[in-house]
Short mmCIF file of C-alpha atoms in Angstrom, two decimals:
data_model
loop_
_atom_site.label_atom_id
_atom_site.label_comp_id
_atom_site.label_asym_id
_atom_site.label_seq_id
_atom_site.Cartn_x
_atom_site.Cartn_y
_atom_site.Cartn_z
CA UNK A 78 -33.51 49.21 -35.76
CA UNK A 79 -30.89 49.21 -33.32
CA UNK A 80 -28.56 51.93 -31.33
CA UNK A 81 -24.87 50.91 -31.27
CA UNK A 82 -23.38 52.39 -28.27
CA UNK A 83 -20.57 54.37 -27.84
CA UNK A 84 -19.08 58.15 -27.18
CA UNK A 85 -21.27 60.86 -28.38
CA UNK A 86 -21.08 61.90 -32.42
CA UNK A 87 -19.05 64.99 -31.46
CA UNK A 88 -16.00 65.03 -32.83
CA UNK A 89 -14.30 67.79 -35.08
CA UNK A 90 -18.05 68.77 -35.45
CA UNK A 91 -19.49 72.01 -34.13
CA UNK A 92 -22.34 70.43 -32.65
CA UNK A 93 -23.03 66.63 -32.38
CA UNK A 94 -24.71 65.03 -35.08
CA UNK A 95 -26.78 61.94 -35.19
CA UNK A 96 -25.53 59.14 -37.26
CA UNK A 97 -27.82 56.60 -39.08
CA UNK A 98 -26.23 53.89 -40.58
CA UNK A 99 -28.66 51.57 -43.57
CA UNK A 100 -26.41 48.27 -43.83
CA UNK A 101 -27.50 44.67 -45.09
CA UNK A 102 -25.28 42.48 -42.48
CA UNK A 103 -23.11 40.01 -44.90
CA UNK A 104 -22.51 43.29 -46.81
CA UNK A 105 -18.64 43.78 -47.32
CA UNK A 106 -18.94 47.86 -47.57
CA UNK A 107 -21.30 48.01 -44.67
CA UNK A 108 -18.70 45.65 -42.82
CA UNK A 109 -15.75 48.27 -43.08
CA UNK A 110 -18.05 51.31 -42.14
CA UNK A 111 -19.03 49.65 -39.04
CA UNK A 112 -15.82 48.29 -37.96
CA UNK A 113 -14.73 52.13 -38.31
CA UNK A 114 -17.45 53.21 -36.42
CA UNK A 115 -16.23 50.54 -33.40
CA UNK A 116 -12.79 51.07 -33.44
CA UNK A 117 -13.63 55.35 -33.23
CA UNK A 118 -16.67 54.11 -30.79
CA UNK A 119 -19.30 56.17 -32.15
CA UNK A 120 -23.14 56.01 -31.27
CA UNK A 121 -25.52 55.39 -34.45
CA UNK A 122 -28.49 54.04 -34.94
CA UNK A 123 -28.35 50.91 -37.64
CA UNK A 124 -31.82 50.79 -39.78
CA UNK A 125 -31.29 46.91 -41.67
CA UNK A 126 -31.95 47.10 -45.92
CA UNK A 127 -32.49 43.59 -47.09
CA UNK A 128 -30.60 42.99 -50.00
CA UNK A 129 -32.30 39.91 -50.93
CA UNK A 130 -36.06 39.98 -50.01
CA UNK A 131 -38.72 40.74 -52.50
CA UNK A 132 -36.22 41.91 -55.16
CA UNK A 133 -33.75 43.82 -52.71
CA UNK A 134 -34.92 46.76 -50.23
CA UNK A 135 -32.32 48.86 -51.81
CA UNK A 136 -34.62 49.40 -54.93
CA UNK A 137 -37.45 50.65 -52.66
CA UNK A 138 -38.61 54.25 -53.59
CA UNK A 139 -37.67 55.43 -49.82
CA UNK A 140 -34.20 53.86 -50.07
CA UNK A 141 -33.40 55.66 -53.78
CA UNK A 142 -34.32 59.35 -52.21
CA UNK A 143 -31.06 58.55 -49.64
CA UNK A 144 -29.10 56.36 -52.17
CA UNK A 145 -29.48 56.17 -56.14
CA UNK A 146 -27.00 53.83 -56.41
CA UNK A 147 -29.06 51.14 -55.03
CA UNK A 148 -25.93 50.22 -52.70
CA UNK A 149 -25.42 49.94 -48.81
CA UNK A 150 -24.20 51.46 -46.91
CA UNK A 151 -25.30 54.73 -46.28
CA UNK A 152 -24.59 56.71 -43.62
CA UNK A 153 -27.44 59.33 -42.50
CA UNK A 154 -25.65 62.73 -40.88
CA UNK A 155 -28.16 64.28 -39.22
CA UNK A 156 -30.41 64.79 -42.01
CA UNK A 157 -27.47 64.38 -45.08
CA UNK A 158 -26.98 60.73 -46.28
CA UNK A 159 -23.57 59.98 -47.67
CA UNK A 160 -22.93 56.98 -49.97
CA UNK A 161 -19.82 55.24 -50.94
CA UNK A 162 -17.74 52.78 -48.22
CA UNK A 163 -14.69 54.44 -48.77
CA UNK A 164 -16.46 57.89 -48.65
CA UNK A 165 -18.05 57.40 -45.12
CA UNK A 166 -14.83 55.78 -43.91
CA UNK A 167 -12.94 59.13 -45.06
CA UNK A 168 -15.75 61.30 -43.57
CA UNK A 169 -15.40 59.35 -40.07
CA UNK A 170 -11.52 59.45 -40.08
CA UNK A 171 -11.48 63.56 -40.98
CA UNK A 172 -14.46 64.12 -38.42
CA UNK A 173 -13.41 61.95 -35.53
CA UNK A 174 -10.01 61.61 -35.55
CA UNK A 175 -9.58 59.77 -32.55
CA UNK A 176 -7.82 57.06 -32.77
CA UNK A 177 -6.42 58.21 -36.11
CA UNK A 178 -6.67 55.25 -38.70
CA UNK A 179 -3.99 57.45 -41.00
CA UNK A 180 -0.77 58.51 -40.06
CA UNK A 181 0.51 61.99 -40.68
CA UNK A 182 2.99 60.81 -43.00
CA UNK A 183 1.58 61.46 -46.52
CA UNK A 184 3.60 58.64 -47.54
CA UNK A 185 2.42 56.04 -45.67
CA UNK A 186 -0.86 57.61 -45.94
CA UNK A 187 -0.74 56.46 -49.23
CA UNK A 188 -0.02 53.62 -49.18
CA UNK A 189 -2.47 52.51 -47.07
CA UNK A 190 -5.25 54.05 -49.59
CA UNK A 191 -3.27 51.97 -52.07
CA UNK A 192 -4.23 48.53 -49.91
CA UNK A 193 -7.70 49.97 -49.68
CA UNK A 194 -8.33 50.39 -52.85
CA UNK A 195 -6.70 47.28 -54.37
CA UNK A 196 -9.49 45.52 -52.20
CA UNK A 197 -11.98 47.92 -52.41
CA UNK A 198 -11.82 48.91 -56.07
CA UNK A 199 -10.08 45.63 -57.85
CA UNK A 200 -11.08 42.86 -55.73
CA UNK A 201 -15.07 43.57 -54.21
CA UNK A 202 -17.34 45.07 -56.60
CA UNK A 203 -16.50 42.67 -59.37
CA UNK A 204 -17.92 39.55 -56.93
CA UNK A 205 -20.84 41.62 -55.57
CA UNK A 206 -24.05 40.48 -55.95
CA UNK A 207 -25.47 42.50 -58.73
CA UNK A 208 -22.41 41.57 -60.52
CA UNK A 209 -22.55 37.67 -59.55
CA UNK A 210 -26.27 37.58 -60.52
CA UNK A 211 -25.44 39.30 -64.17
CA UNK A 212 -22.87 36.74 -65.07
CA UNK A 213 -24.86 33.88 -63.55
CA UNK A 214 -27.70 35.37 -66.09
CA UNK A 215 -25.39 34.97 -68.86
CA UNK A 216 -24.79 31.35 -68.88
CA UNK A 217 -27.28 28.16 -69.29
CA UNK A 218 -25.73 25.28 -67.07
CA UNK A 219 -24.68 25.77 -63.31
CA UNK A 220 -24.66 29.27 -62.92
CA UNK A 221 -23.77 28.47 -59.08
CA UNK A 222 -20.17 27.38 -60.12
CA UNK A 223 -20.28 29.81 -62.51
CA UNK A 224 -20.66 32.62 -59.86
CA UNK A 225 -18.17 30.94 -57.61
CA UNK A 226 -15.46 29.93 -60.37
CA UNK A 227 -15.99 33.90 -61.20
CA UNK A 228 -15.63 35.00 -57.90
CA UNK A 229 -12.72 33.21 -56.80
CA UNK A 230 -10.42 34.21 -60.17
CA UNK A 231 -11.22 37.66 -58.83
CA UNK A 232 -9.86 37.28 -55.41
CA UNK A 233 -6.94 35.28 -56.06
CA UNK A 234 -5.58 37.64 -58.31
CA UNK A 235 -6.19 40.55 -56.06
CA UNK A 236 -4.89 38.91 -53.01
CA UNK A 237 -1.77 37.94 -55.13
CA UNK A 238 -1.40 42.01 -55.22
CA UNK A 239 -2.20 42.81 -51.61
CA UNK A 240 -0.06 39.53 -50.33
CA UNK A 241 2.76 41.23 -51.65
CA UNK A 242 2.20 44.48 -51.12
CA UNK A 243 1.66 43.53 -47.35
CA UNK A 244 5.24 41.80 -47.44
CA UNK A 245 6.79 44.89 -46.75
CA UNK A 246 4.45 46.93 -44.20
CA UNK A 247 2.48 44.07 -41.90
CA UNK A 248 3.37 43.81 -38.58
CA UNK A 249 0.33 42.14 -36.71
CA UNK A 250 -1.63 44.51 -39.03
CA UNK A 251 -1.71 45.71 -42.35
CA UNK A 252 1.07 48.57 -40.92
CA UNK A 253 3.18 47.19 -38.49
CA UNK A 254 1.55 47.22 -34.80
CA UNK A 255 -1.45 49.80 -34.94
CA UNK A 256 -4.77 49.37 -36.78
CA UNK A 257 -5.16 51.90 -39.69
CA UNK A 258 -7.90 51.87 -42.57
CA UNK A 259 -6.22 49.24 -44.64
CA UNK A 260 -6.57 46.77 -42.05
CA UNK A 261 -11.14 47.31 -41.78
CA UNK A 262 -10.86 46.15 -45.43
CA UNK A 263 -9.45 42.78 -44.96
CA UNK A 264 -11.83 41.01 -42.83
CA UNK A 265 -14.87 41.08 -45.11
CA UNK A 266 -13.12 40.18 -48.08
CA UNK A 267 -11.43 37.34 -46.23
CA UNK A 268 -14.82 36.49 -45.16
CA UNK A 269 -15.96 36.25 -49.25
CA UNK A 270 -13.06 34.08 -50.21
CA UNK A 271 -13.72 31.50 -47.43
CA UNK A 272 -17.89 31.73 -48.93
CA UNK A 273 -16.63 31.31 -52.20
CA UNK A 274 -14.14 28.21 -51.04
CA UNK A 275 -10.68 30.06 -52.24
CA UNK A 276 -8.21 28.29 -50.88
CA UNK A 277 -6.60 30.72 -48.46
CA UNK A 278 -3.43 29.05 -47.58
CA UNK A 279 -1.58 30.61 -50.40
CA UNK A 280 -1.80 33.72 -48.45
CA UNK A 281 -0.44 33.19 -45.19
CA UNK A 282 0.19 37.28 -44.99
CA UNK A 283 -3.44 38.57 -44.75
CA UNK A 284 -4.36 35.29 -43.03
CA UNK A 285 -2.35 36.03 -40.33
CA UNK A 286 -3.70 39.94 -40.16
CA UNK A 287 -7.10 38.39 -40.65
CA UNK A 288 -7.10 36.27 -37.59
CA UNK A 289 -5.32 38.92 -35.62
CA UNK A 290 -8.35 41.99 -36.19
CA UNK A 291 -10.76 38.52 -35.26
CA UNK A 292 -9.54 38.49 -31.77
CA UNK A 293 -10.28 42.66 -31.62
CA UNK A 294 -13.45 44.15 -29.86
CA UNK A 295 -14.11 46.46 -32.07
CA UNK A 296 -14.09 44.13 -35.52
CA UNK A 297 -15.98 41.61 -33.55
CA UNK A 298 -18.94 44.26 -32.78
CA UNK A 299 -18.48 44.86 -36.36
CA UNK A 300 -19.19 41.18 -38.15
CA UNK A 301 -21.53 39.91 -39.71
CA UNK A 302 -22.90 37.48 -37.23
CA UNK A 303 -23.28 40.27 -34.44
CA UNK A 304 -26.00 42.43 -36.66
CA UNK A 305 -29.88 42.43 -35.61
CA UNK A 306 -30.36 41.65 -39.67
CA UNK A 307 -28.11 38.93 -39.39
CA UNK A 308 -29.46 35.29 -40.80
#
């Protein structure tokens, strides 16, 4: 377990509430919540559930009671767990909304959703690892490639979407100059194509954003590599 520092869980909130967060470090959901919970610089305590280990922590009996879907993350307010990426991210931004990570036009409040989702809903649960290890199951020779070959076909032809979706907003972000929630999204699925060797060259767009939110505090607390479950 370990406490993240940062300003107290206040917020719009009457009183201040204490934020848990279960994550599994290489975890692409758990990657966005955190990097919202840096750039808003809330406090919250980060309790590891090993994905891997002894069939996956996430189908312990204590980790069901928060979280039937057998998915990270969760996020634990004050005695309420909430599960879902997107649905933490959206409790965060309409709870702490400073910095805002949506703008008030409706808009361009959409279409910002629309980037999240096309990576969040299209792109990442199809190359999870429940997913990966079902189609691996389903073949006799190499599931490895297999899972990889799978994997990639998936993010190419998402990325094809976002790349040109993004042709028309990005500035050094996903929406012109300021960080907003499309642009926690791209890192961690950046971070999948490069594990599952997609040639990112072809998308010089979200490479570009990529290495921009690398160079920012807040997505750097936020990676992988910086986790106390980290491996």
């Amino acid at each position: 377990r370990r406490v993240h520092g940062g300003k107290s869980c206040v917020g719009t909130m009457s009183q201040q509430a204490k934020l848990v967060l279960y994550s599994y470090w290489r975890s692409s959901c758990s990657w966005r919540v955190r990097a919202v919970l840096a750039l808003k610089g809330l406090e919250y305590e980060y309790r590891a559930v090993n994905l891997i280990k002894s069939g996956g922590e996430q189908h312990s009996p204590e980790y069901l009671a928060l979280n039937p879907n057998r998915t990270v993350p969760t996020l634990l307010v004050d005695d309420t767990p909430i599960g879902q990426s997107h649905g933490i991210i959206e409790f965060l931004e309409e709870t702490f909304p400073s910095p805002p990570l949506l703008p008030q036009d409706p808009i361009k409040r959409a279409q910002i959703r629309q980037i999240c989702f096309a990576i969040g809903s299209d792109i990442q649960p199809i190359q999870n690892l429940r997913v990966l290890n079902q189609v691996a199951s389903l073949v006799k020779d190499d599931p490895d490639t297999t899972k990889q070959l799978w994997a990639q076909h998936w993010i190419r032809l998402g990325f094809e979407a976002v790349e040109k979706l993004l042709e028309t907003t990005s500035g050094k972000y996903c929406f012109g100059d300021e960080i907003t929630l499309a642009d926690v999204y791209i890192p961690p699925q950046v971070f999948n194509a490069t594990r599952f060797k997609l040639d990112m060259s072809q998308f010089p767009i979200i490479s570009r954003i990529e290495a921009n939110l690398r160079e920012h505090p807040a997505f750097q607390r936020a990676h992988p590599s910086q986790q106390p479950d980290a491996q």
